[in-house]
PDB file of C-alpha atoms in Angstrom:
ATOM      1  CA  SER G   1      -9.905   0.215  13.321  1.00  0.00           C
ATOM      2  CA  THR G   2      -7.127  -2.214  14.105  1.00  0.00           C
ATOM      3  CA  SER G   3      -3.564  -1.290  15.024  1.00  0.00           C
ATOM      4  CA  THR G   4      -2.747  -1.263  11.322  1.00  0.00           C
ATOM      5  CA  ASP G   5      -5.527   1.221  10.500  1.00  0.00           C
ATOM      6  CA  ALA G   6      -7.112  -1.265   8.121  1.00  0.00           C
ATOM      7  CA  GLY G   7     -10.627  -0.139   9.055  1.00  0.00           C
ATOM      8  CA  ALA G   8     -13.642  -1.721  10.710  1.00  0.00           C
ATOM      9  CA  ALA G   9     -17.434  -1.910  10.666  1.00  0.00           C
ATOM     10  CA  TYR G  10     -19.715  -1.998  13.690  1.00  0.00           C
ATOM     11  CA  VAL G  11     -23.054  -3.801  13.881  1.00  0.00           C
ATOM     12  CA  PHE G  12     -25.777  -2.566  16.220  1.00  0.00           C
ATOM     13  CA  VAL G  13     -29.111  -4.228  16.997  1.00  0.00           C
ATOM     14  CA  ARG G  14     -32.237  -2.686  18.478  1.00  0.00           C
ATOM     15  CA  SER G  15     -34.113  -4.118  21.428  1.00  0.00           C
ATOM     16  CA  GLY G  16     -36.931  -2.282  23.154  1.00  0.00           C
ATOM     17  CA  GLY G  17     -36.014   0.966  21.464  1.00  0.00           C
ATOM     18  CA  VAL G  18     -32.366   0.761  22.513  1.00  0.00           C
ATOM     19  CA  TRP G  19     -29.471   0.173  20.110  1.00  0.00           C
ATOM     20  CA  THR G  20     -26.562  -1.893  21.394  1.00  0.00           C
ATOM     21  CA  GLN G  21     -23.383  -3.003  19.668  1.00  0.00           C
ATOM     22  CA  GLN G  22     -23.577  -6.603  18.527  1.00  0.00           C
ATOM     23  CA  GLN G  23     -20.161  -7.003  16.955  1.00  0.00           C
ATOM     24  CA  LYS G  24     -17.149  -5.245  15.487  1.00  0.00           C
ATOM     25  CA  LEU G  25     -16.174  -6.574  12.064  1.00  0.00           C
ATOM     26  CA  ILE G  26     -12.678  -6.541  10.596  1.00  0.00           C
ATOM     27  CA  ALA G  27     -11.272  -8.127   7.465  1.00  0.00           C
ATOM     28  CA  SER G  28      -9.493 -11.442   7.977  1.00  0.00           C
ATOM     29  CA  ASP G  29      -6.599 -10.215   5.838  1.00  0.00           C
ATOM     30  CA  GLY G  30      -6.805  -6.517   6.623  1.00  0.00           C
ATOM     31  CA  SER G  31      -3.681  -4.426   6.191  1.00  0.00           C
ATOM     32  CA  PHE G  32      -2.592  -0.826   6.582  1.00  0.00           C
ATOM     33  CA  ALA G  33      -4.977   1.775   5.103  1.00  0.00           C
ATOM     34  CA  ASP G  34      -7.253  -0.709   3.296  1.00  0.00           C
ATOM     35  CA  GLN G  35     -10.196   1.560   4.188  1.00  0.00           C
ATOM     36  CA  PHE G  36     -12.361  -1.393   5.104  1.00  0.00           C
ATOM     37  CA  GLY G  37     -15.714   0.212   5.927  1.00  0.00           C
ATOM     38  CA  GLU G  38     -15.676   2.777   3.109  1.00  0.00           C
ATOM     39  CA  SER G  39     -19.091   1.417   2.083  1.00  0.00           C
ATOM     40  CA  ILE G  40     -21.589  -0.927   3.716  1.00  0.00           C
ATOM     41  CA  SER G  41     -24.917  -2.553   2.892  1.00  0.00           C
ATOM     42  CA  ILE G  42     -27.105  -5.096   4.666  1.00  0.00           C
ATOM     43  CA  SER G  43     -29.937  -7.406   3.644  1.00  0.00           C
ATOM     44  CA  GLY G  44     -31.339  -9.754   6.274  1.00  0.00           C
ATOM     45  CA  ASP G  45     -28.444 -11.700   7.762  1.00  0.00           C
ATOM     46  CA  THR G  46     -25.954 -10.748   5.054  1.00  0.00           C
ATOM     47  CA  LEU G  47     -23.658  -7.740   5.323  1.00  0.00           C
ATOM     48  CA  VAL G  48     -21.243  -6.377   2.712  1.00  0.00           C
ATOM     49  CA  VAL G  49     -18.305  -4.084   3.443  1.00  0.00           C
ATOM     50  CA  GLY G  50     -16.124  -2.327   0.870  1.00  0.00           C
ATOM     51  CA  ALA G  51     -12.364  -1.812   1.198  1.00  0.00           C
ATOM     52  CA  ILE G  52     -11.313   0.473  -1.637  1.00  0.00           C
ATOM     53  CA  GLU G  53      -7.584   0.556  -0.935  1.00  0.00           C
ATOM     54  CA  ASP G  54      -7.098  -3.192  -0.662  1.00  0.00           C
ATOM     55  CA  ASP G  55      -4.178  -3.978  -2.958  1.00  0.00           C
ATOM     56  CA  ASP G  56      -4.623  -7.645  -3.891  1.00  0.00           C
ATOM     57  CA  HIS G  57      -4.500  -6.666  -7.568  1.00  0.00           C
ATOM     58  CA  GLY G  58      -2.489  -3.475  -7.383  1.00  0.00           C
ATOM     59  CA  ASP G  59      -2.591  -0.287  -5.348  1.00  0.00           C
ATOM     60  CA  LYS G  60      -6.185   0.727  -4.559  1.00  0.00           C
ATOM     61  CA  SER G  61      -7.642  -2.072  -6.691  1.00  0.00           C
ATOM     62  CA  GLY G  62     -10.215  -2.640  -3.940  1.00  0.00           C
ATOM     63  CA  SER G  63     -12.383  -5.456  -2.625  1.00  0.00           C
ATOM     64  CA  ALA G  64     -15.667  -6.262  -0.879  1.00  0.00           C
ATOM     65  CA  TYR G  65     -16.200  -8.614   2.052  1.00  0.00           C
ATOM     66  CA  VAL G  66     -19.378 -10.583   2.706  1.00  0.00           C
ATOM     67  CA  PHE G  67     -20.354 -11.474   6.282  1.00  0.00           C
ATOM     68  CA  MET G  68     -23.136 -13.817   7.392  1.00  0.00           C
ATOM     69  CA  ARG G  69     -24.962 -13.802  10.730  1.00  0.00           C
ATOM     70  CA  SER G  70     -25.903 -17.015  12.511  1.00  0.00           C
ATOM     71  CA  GLY G  71     -27.147 -17.111  16.093  1.00  0.00           C
ATOM     72  CA  GLY G  72     -26.123 -13.519  16.704  1.00  0.00           C
ATOM     73  CA  LEU G  73     -22.561 -14.050  15.433  1.00  0.00           C
ATOM     74  CA  TRP G  74     -21.193 -12.523  12.229  1.00  0.00           C
ATOM     75  CA  THR G  75     -18.514 -14.435  10.314  1.00  0.00           C
ATOM     76  CA  GLU G  76     -16.682 -13.567   7.116  1.00  0.00           C
ATOM     77  CA  GLN G  77     -18.064 -15.704   4.286  1.00  0.00           C
ATOM     78  CA  HIS G  78     -16.388 -14.458   1.152  1.00  0.00           C
ATOM     79  CA  LYS G  79     -13.973 -11.861  -0.191  1.00  0.00           C
ATOM     80  CA  ILE G  80     -14.813 -10.491  -3.628  1.00  0.00           C
ATOM     81  CA  THR G  81     -12.475  -8.807  -6.086  1.00  0.00           C
ATOM     82  CA  ALA G  82     -13.170  -7.895  -9.706  1.00  0.00           C
ATOM     83  CA  TYR G  83     -12.253 -10.568 -12.258  1.00  0.00           C
ATOM     84  CA  ASP G  84     -10.419  -7.893 -14.265  1.00  0.00           C
ATOM     85  CA  ALA G  85      -9.134  -5.916 -11.298  1.00  0.00           C
ATOM     86  CA  ALA G  86      -6.371  -3.369 -11.757  1.00  0.00           C
ATOM     87  CA  ALA G  87      -4.619  -0.729  -9.696  1.00  0.00           C
ATOM     88  CA  GLY G  88      -6.720   2.346  -9.014  1.00  0.00           C
ATOM     89  CA  ASP G  89     -10.100   0.730  -9.725  1.00  0.00           C
ATOM     90  CA  LEU G  90     -11.467   1.593  -6.249  1.00  0.00           C
ATOM     91  CA  PHE G  91     -13.651  -1.517  -6.382  1.00  0.00           C
ATOM     92  CA  GLY G  92     -15.890  -1.425  -3.306  1.00  0.00           C
ATOM     93  CA  LEU G  93     -16.308   2.346  -3.160  1.00  0.00           C
ATOM     94  CA  SER G  94     -20.039   1.629  -3.269  1.00  0.00           C
ATOM     95  CA  VAL G  95     -21.924  -1.569  -2.429  1.00  0.00           C
ATOM     96  CA  SER G  96     -25.581  -2.570  -2.310  1.00  0.00           C
ATOM     97  CA  ILE G  97     -27.191  -5.927  -1.580  1.00  0.00           C
ATOM     98  CA  SER G  98     -30.739  -7.227  -1.936  1.00  0.00           C
ATOM     99  CA  GLY G  99     -31.372 -10.883  -1.135  1.00  0.00           C
ATOM    100  CA  ASP G 100     -28.991 -12.976  -3.216  1.00  0.00           C
ATOM    101  CA  THR G 101     -27.844 -10.167  -5.517  1.00  0.00           C
ATOM    102  CA  LEU G 102     -24.948  -7.830  -4.799  1.00  0.00           C
ATOM    103  CA  VAL G 103     -23.741  -4.768  -6.710  1.00  0.00           C
ATOM    104  CA  VAL G 104     -20.264  -3.294  -6.304  1.00  0.00           C
ATOM    105  CA  GLY G 105     -19.119  -0.007  -7.819  1.00  0.00           C
ATOM    106  CA  ALA G 106     -15.613   0.640  -9.160  1.00  0.00           C
ATOM    107  CA  MET G 107     -15.498   4.260 -10.245  1.00  0.00           C
ATOM    108  CA  GLY G 108     -11.779   4.122 -11.046  1.00  0.00           C
ATOM    109  CA  ASP G 109     -12.095   1.313 -13.598  1.00  0.00           C
ATOM    110  CA  ASP G 110     -10.510   2.282 -16.924  1.00  0.00           C
ATOM    111  CA  HIS G 111     -12.648   0.057 -19.186  1.00  0.00           C
ATOM    112  CA  GLN G 112     -14.120   3.151 -20.866  1.00  0.00           C
ATOM    113  CA  GLY G 113     -11.143   5.429 -20.406  1.00  0.00           C
ATOM    114  CA  ASN G 114      -9.334   6.691 -17.336  1.00  0.00           C
ATOM    115  CA  SER G 115     -11.750   6.564 -14.371  1.00  0.00           C
ATOM    116  CA  GLY G 116     -14.729   5.984 -16.640  1.00  0.00           C
ATOM    117  CA  GLY G 117     -15.943   3.527 -14.027  1.00  0.00           C
ATOM    118  CA  SER G 118     -18.028   0.373 -13.867  1.00  0.00           C
ATOM    119  CA  ALA G 119     -20.252  -1.705 -11.598  1.00  0.00           C
ATOM    120  CA  TYR G 120     -20.302  -5.465 -11.050  1.00  0.00           C
ATOM    121  CA  VAL G 121     -23.342  -7.598 -10.273  1.00  0.00           C
ATOM    122  CA  TYR G 122     -22.884 -10.813  -8.286  1.00  0.00           C
ATOM    123  CA  THR G 123     -25.373 -13.524  -7.394  1.00  0.00           C
ATOM    124  CA  ARG G 124     -25.169 -16.014  -4.548  1.00  0.00           C
ATOM    125  CA  ASN G 125     -25.190 -19.756  -5.129  1.00  0.00           C
ATOM    126  CA  ILE G 126     -25.298 -21.407  -1.695  1.00  0.00           C
ATOM    127  CA  ASP G 127     -22.158 -19.899  -0.075  1.00  0.00           C
ATOM    128  CA  THR G 128     -20.426 -18.732  -3.242  1.00  0.00           C
ATOM    129  CA  TRP G 129     -20.760 -15.376  -4.976  1.00  0.00           C
ATOM    130  CA  LEU G 130     -20.442 -15.459  -8.759  1.00  0.00           C
ATOM    131  CA  VAL G 131     -20.189 -12.502 -11.111  1.00  0.00           C
ATOM    132  CA  GLN G 132     -23.324 -12.183 -13.224  1.00  0.00           C
ATOM    133  CA  GLN G 133     -22.487  -9.135 -15.293  1.00  0.00           C
ATOM    134  CA  LYS G 134     -20.260  -6.094 -15.516  1.00  0.00           C
ATOM    135  CA  LEU G 135     -22.273  -2.926 -16.063  1.00  0.00           C
ATOM    136  CA  LEU G 136     -21.006  -0.041 -18.178  1.00  0.00           C
ATOM    137  CA  ALA G 137     -22.719   3.172 -19.236  1.00  0.00           C
ATOM    138  CA  SER G 138     -23.918   3.105 -22.844  1.00  0.00           C
ATOM    139  CA  ASP G 139     -22.354   6.535 -23.345  1.00  0.00           C
ATOM    140  CA  GLY G 140     -19.520   6.103 -20.874  1.00  0.00           C
ATOM    141  CA  TYR G 141     -16.427   8.252 -21.175  1.00  0.00           C
ATOM    142  CA  GLU G 142     -13.212   8.781 -19.268  1.00  0.00           C
ATOM    143  CA  GLY G 143     -13.586  10.647 -16.013  1.00  0.00           C
ATOM    144  CA  ASP G 144     -17.322   9.951 -15.614  1.00  0.00           C
ATOM    145  CA  SER G 145     -16.805   8.110 -12.287  1.00  0.00           C
ATOM    146  CA  PHE G 146     -19.609   5.676 -13.122  1.00  0.00           C
ATOM    147  CA  GLY G 147     -20.001   3.485 -10.038  1.00  0.00           C
ATOM    148  CA  VAL G 148     -19.390   6.194  -7.454  1.00  0.00           C
ATOM    149  CA  SER G 149     -22.760   5.067  -6.063  1.00  0.00           C
ATOM    150  CA  VAL G 150     -24.925   1.984  -6.560  1.00  0.00           C
ATOM    151  CA  ALA G 151     -28.264   0.747  -5.266  1.00  0.00           C
ATOM    152  CA  ILE G 152     -30.459  -2.273  -5.922  1.00  0.00           C
ATOM    153  CA  SER G 153     -34.114  -3.094  -5.341  1.00  0.00           C
ATOM    154  CA  GLU G 154     -35.357  -6.466  -6.581  1.00  0.00           C
ATOM    155  CA  GLU G 155     -34.665  -6.565 -10.352  1.00  0.00           C
ATOM    156  CA  THR G 156     -33.543  -2.952 -10.729  1.00  0.00           C
ATOM    157  CA  VAL G 157     -30.080  -1.474 -10.228  1.00  0.00           C
ATOM    158  CA  VAL G 158     -29.177   2.209 -10.320  1.00  0.00           C
ATOM    159  CA  VAL G 159     -25.634   3.488 -10.779  1.00  0.00           C
ATOM    160  CA  GLY G 160     -24.433   7.043 -10.293  1.00  0.00           C
ATOM    161  CA  ALA G 161     -21.843   8.787 -12.484  1.00  0.00           C
ATOM    162  CA  GLN G 162     -21.097  12.100 -10.812  1.00  0.00           C
ATOM    163  CA  PHE G 163     -19.234  13.540 -13.811  1.00  0.00           C
ATOM    164  CA  GLY G 164     -21.334  11.980 -16.554  1.00  0.00           C
ATOM    165  CA  ASN G 165     -23.374  14.028 -19.051  1.00  0.00           C
ATOM    166  CA  ASP G 166     -21.583  17.052 -20.521  1.00  0.00           C
ATOM    167  CA  PRO G 167     -20.592  19.405 -19.024  1.00  0.00           C
ATOM    168  CA  ASP G 168     -19.919  17.113 -16.038  1.00  0.00           C
ATOM    169  CA  THR G 169     -23.331  17.680 -14.488  1.00  0.00           C
ATOM    170  CA  GLY G 170     -23.720  14.033 -13.490  1.00  0.00           C
ATOM    171  CA  ALA G 171     -26.100  11.238 -14.430  1.00  0.00           C
ATOM    172  CA  ILE G 172     -27.817   8.145 -13.051  1.00  0.00           C
ATOM    173  CA  TYR G 173     -28.229   4.942 -15.051  1.00  0.00           C
ATOM    174  CA  VAL G 174     -31.083   2.494 -14.508  1.00  0.00           C
ATOM    175  CA  TYR G 175     -30.660  -1.216 -15.287  1.00  0.00           C
ATOM    176  CA  VAL G 176     -33.326  -3.920 -15.269  1.00  0.00           C
ATOM    177  CA  ARG G 177     -32.721  -7.667 -15.093  1.00  0.00           C
ATOM    178  CA  ASN G 178     -34.534 -10.075 -17.396  1.00  0.00           C
ATOM    179  CA  GLY G 179     -33.572 -13.623 -16.551  1.00  0.00           C
ATOM    180  CA  SER G 180     -29.857 -13.287 -15.893  1.00  0.00           C
ATOM    181  CA  VAL G 181     -29.200 -10.359 -18.234  1.00  0.00           C
ATOM    182  CA  TRP G 182     -29.055  -6.742 -17.133  1.00  0.00           C
ATOM    183  CA  SER G 183     -29.986  -4.079 -19.695  1.00  0.00           C
ATOM    184  CA  GLU G 184     -29.748  -0.318 -19.436  1.00  0.00           C
ATOM    185  CA  GLN G 185     -33.290   1.019 -19.318  1.00  0.00           C
ATOM    186  CA  GLN G 186     -32.792   4.742 -18.941  1.00  0.00           C
ATOM    187  CA  ARG G 187     -30.351   7.525 -18.122  1.00  0.00           C
ATOM    188  CA  LEU G 188     -31.564  10.136 -15.653  1.00  0.00           C
ATOM    189  CA  ILE G 189     -30.243  13.686 -15.576  1.00  0.00           C
ATOM    190  CA  ALA G 190     -31.247  16.671 -13.481  1.00  0.00           C
ATOM    191  CA  SER G 191     -33.527  19.021 -15.404  1.00  0.00           C
ATOM    192  CA  ASP G 192     -31.718  22.035 -13.966  1.00  0.00           C
ATOM    193  CA  GLY G 193     -28.275  20.457 -13.765  1.00  0.00           C
ATOM    194  CA  GLY G 194     -25.182  22.605 -14.029  1.00  0.00           C
ATOM    195  CA  SER G 195     -21.498  21.892 -14.446  1.00  0.00           C
ATOM    196  CA  GLY G 196     -19.990  20.383 -11.316  1.00  0.00           C
ATOM    197  CA  ASP G 197     -23.326  19.616  -9.610  1.00  0.00           C
ATOM    198  CA  ASN G 198     -22.211  16.008  -9.010  1.00  0.00           C
ATOM    199  CA  PHE G 199     -25.693  14.630  -9.659  1.00  0.00           C
ATOM    200  CA  GLY G 200     -25.577  10.901  -8.960  1.00  0.00           C
ATOM    201  CA  PHE G 201     -22.957  11.086  -6.221  1.00  0.00           C
ATOM    202  CA  GLY G 202     -25.578   9.436  -4.033  1.00  0.00           C
ATOM    203  CA  VAL G 203     -28.392   7.148  -5.209  1.00  0.00           C
ATOM    204  CA  ALA G 204     -31.152   5.125  -3.579  1.00  0.00           C
ATOM    205  CA  ILE G 205     -34.002   2.985  -4.847  1.00  0.00           C
ATOM    206  CA  SER G 206     -37.059   1.401  -3.260  1.00  0.00           C
ATOM    207  CA  GLY G 207     -39.567  -0.324  -5.495  1.00  0.00           C
ATOM    208  CA  ASP G 208     -40.521   2.132  -8.237  1.00  0.00           C
ATOM    209  CA  THR G 209     -38.931   5.215  -6.662  1.00  0.00           C
ATOM    210  CA  ILE G 210     -35.384   6.422  -7.319  1.00  0.00           C
ATOM    211  CA  VAL G 211     -33.627   9.219  -5.459  1.00  0.00           C
ATOM    212  CA  GLY G 212     -30.497  10.964  -6.723  1.00  0.00           C
ATOM    213  CA  GLY G 213     -28.251  13.301  -4.777  1.00  0.00           C
ATOM    214  CA  SER G 214     -26.635  16.409  -6.275  1.00  0.00           C
ATOM    215  CA  TYR G 215     -24.511  17.805  -3.477  1.00  0.00           C
ATOM    216  CA  ARG G 216     -23.119  20.798  -5.393  1.00  0.00           C
ATOM    217  CA  ASN G 217     -26.406  21.985  -6.889  1.00  0.00           C
ATOM    218  CA  ASP G 218     -26.753  25.742  -6.305  1.00  0.00           C
ATOM    219  CA  GLY G 219     -23.883  25.577  -3.832  1.00  0.00           C
ATOM    220  CA  LYS G 220     -25.896  23.835  -1.142  1.00  0.00           C
ATOM    221  CA  GLY G 221     -27.087  20.569  -2.658  1.00  0.00           C
ATOM    222  CA  SER G 222     -30.387  18.924  -3.466  1.00  0.00           C
ATOM    223  CA  VAL G 223     -31.992  15.552  -4.053  1.00  0.00           C
ATOM    224  CA  TYR G 224     -34.243  14.541  -6.933  1.00  0.00           C
ATOM    225  CA  VAL G 225     -37.058  11.993  -6.741  1.00  0.00           C
ATOM    226  CA  TYR G 226     -38.086   9.922  -9.774  1.00  0.00           C
ATOM    227  CA  GLN G 227     -41.157   7.734 -10.079  1.00  0.00           C
ATOM    228  CA  GLU G 228     -41.390   4.855 -12.529  1.00  0.00           C
ATOM    229  CA  GLY G 229     -44.182   4.765 -15.057  1.00  0.00           C
ATOM    230  CA  ARG G 230     -43.238   3.205 -18.345  1.00  0.00           C
ATOM    231  CA  LEU G 231     -39.997   5.099 -17.921  1.00  0.00           C
ATOM    232  CA  CYS G 232     -38.717   7.066 -14.963  1.00  0.00           C
ATOM    233  CA  THR G 233     -39.923  10.644 -14.851  1.00  0.00           C
ATOM    234  CA  LYS G 234     -38.918  13.403 -12.489  1.00  0.00           C
ATOM    235  CA  GLN G 235     -41.445  13.669  -9.675  1.00  0.00           C
ATOM    236  CA  GLY G 236     -39.937  16.355  -7.516  1.00  0.00           C
ATOM    237  CA  GLN G 237     -36.839  18.089  -6.252  1.00  0.00           C
ATOM    238  CA  CYS G 238     -36.043  18.501  -2.574  1.00  0.00           C
ATOM    239  CA  ILE G 239     -33.856  21.511  -1.837  1.00  0.00           C
ATOM    240  CA  CYS G 240     -31.753  21.693   1.304  1.00  0.00           C
ATOM    241  CA  LYS G 241     -32.603  24.337   3.882  1.00  0.00           C
ATOM    242  CA  PRO G 242     -31.621  27.920   3.055  1.00  0.00           C
ATOM    243  CA  GLY G 243     -28.393  29.086   4.590  1.00  0.00           C
ATOM    244  CA  TYR G 244     -26.676  25.723   4.370  1.00  0.00           C
ATOM    245  CA  GLY G 245     -24.400  26.624   1.489  1.00  0.00           C
ATOM    246  CA  GLY G 246     -21.466  24.246   1.254  1.00  0.00           C
ATOM    247  CA  ALA G 247     -23.173  21.667   3.479  1.00  0.00           C
ATOM    248  CA  ASP G 248     -22.875  19.045   0.722  1.00  0.00           C
ATOM    249  CA  CYS G 249     -26.487  17.948   1.034  1.00  0.00           C
ATOM    250  CA  GLY G 250     -27.097  14.932  -1.180  1.00  0.00           C
ATOM    251  CA  THR G 251     -23.741  13.210  -0.700  1.00  0.00           C
ATOM    252  CA  GLU G 252     -25.368  10.124   0.821  1.00  0.00           C
ATOM    253  CA  LEU G 253     -28.845   8.688   0.514  1.00  0.00           C
TER     254      LEU G 253
END
């Protein structure tokens, strides 16, 4: 971090099996406790870093910074804030990029009630990032924390809501893009979910496989794997090793 504790991100590259630091990234306008580096995602030569306590639009409204690499040097290309940003949104808590599409989670957004949450999809046009759509849960409710996690793979986005689905067991929402429109395809819930499991706190997607983390499941955490057919169906559950109670397995994927 800088002297103002704004935060930082470090880029490492591998050569001959050895990882070496390529560059330290900081925000051009970083200020005290911005928490730059809260979330990160990379695709090719584009890197995105979230700063959830950036206060451009109020305390903890949040932002995301886009960096581009050219000739081994990373430079800040763009700073993104929500078009309807407000204090406490925590925009940038989660970020995910694939090619020219970027998703940013804002679990504190109050669009569907206090901390109901949202996610924003952006697309790149040359060097400019433009908002394509704001995603909301079809059954969203206050306190769901929709947007605590996001992930994208090609034309599919998944968004976690750790307190969604009564009684706060958590849920994951799947969105598919047709043209330039994103539509909710399915809501995933854990078949054995219990109150406070925090299913959806972590999400990941690759092709037709989705993984959801549930770090409070049975007191030690687990991850669930879903495979896409016509709709996503649960394929398997991976339980963390016995004896690791409280280890918060499934917080990040």
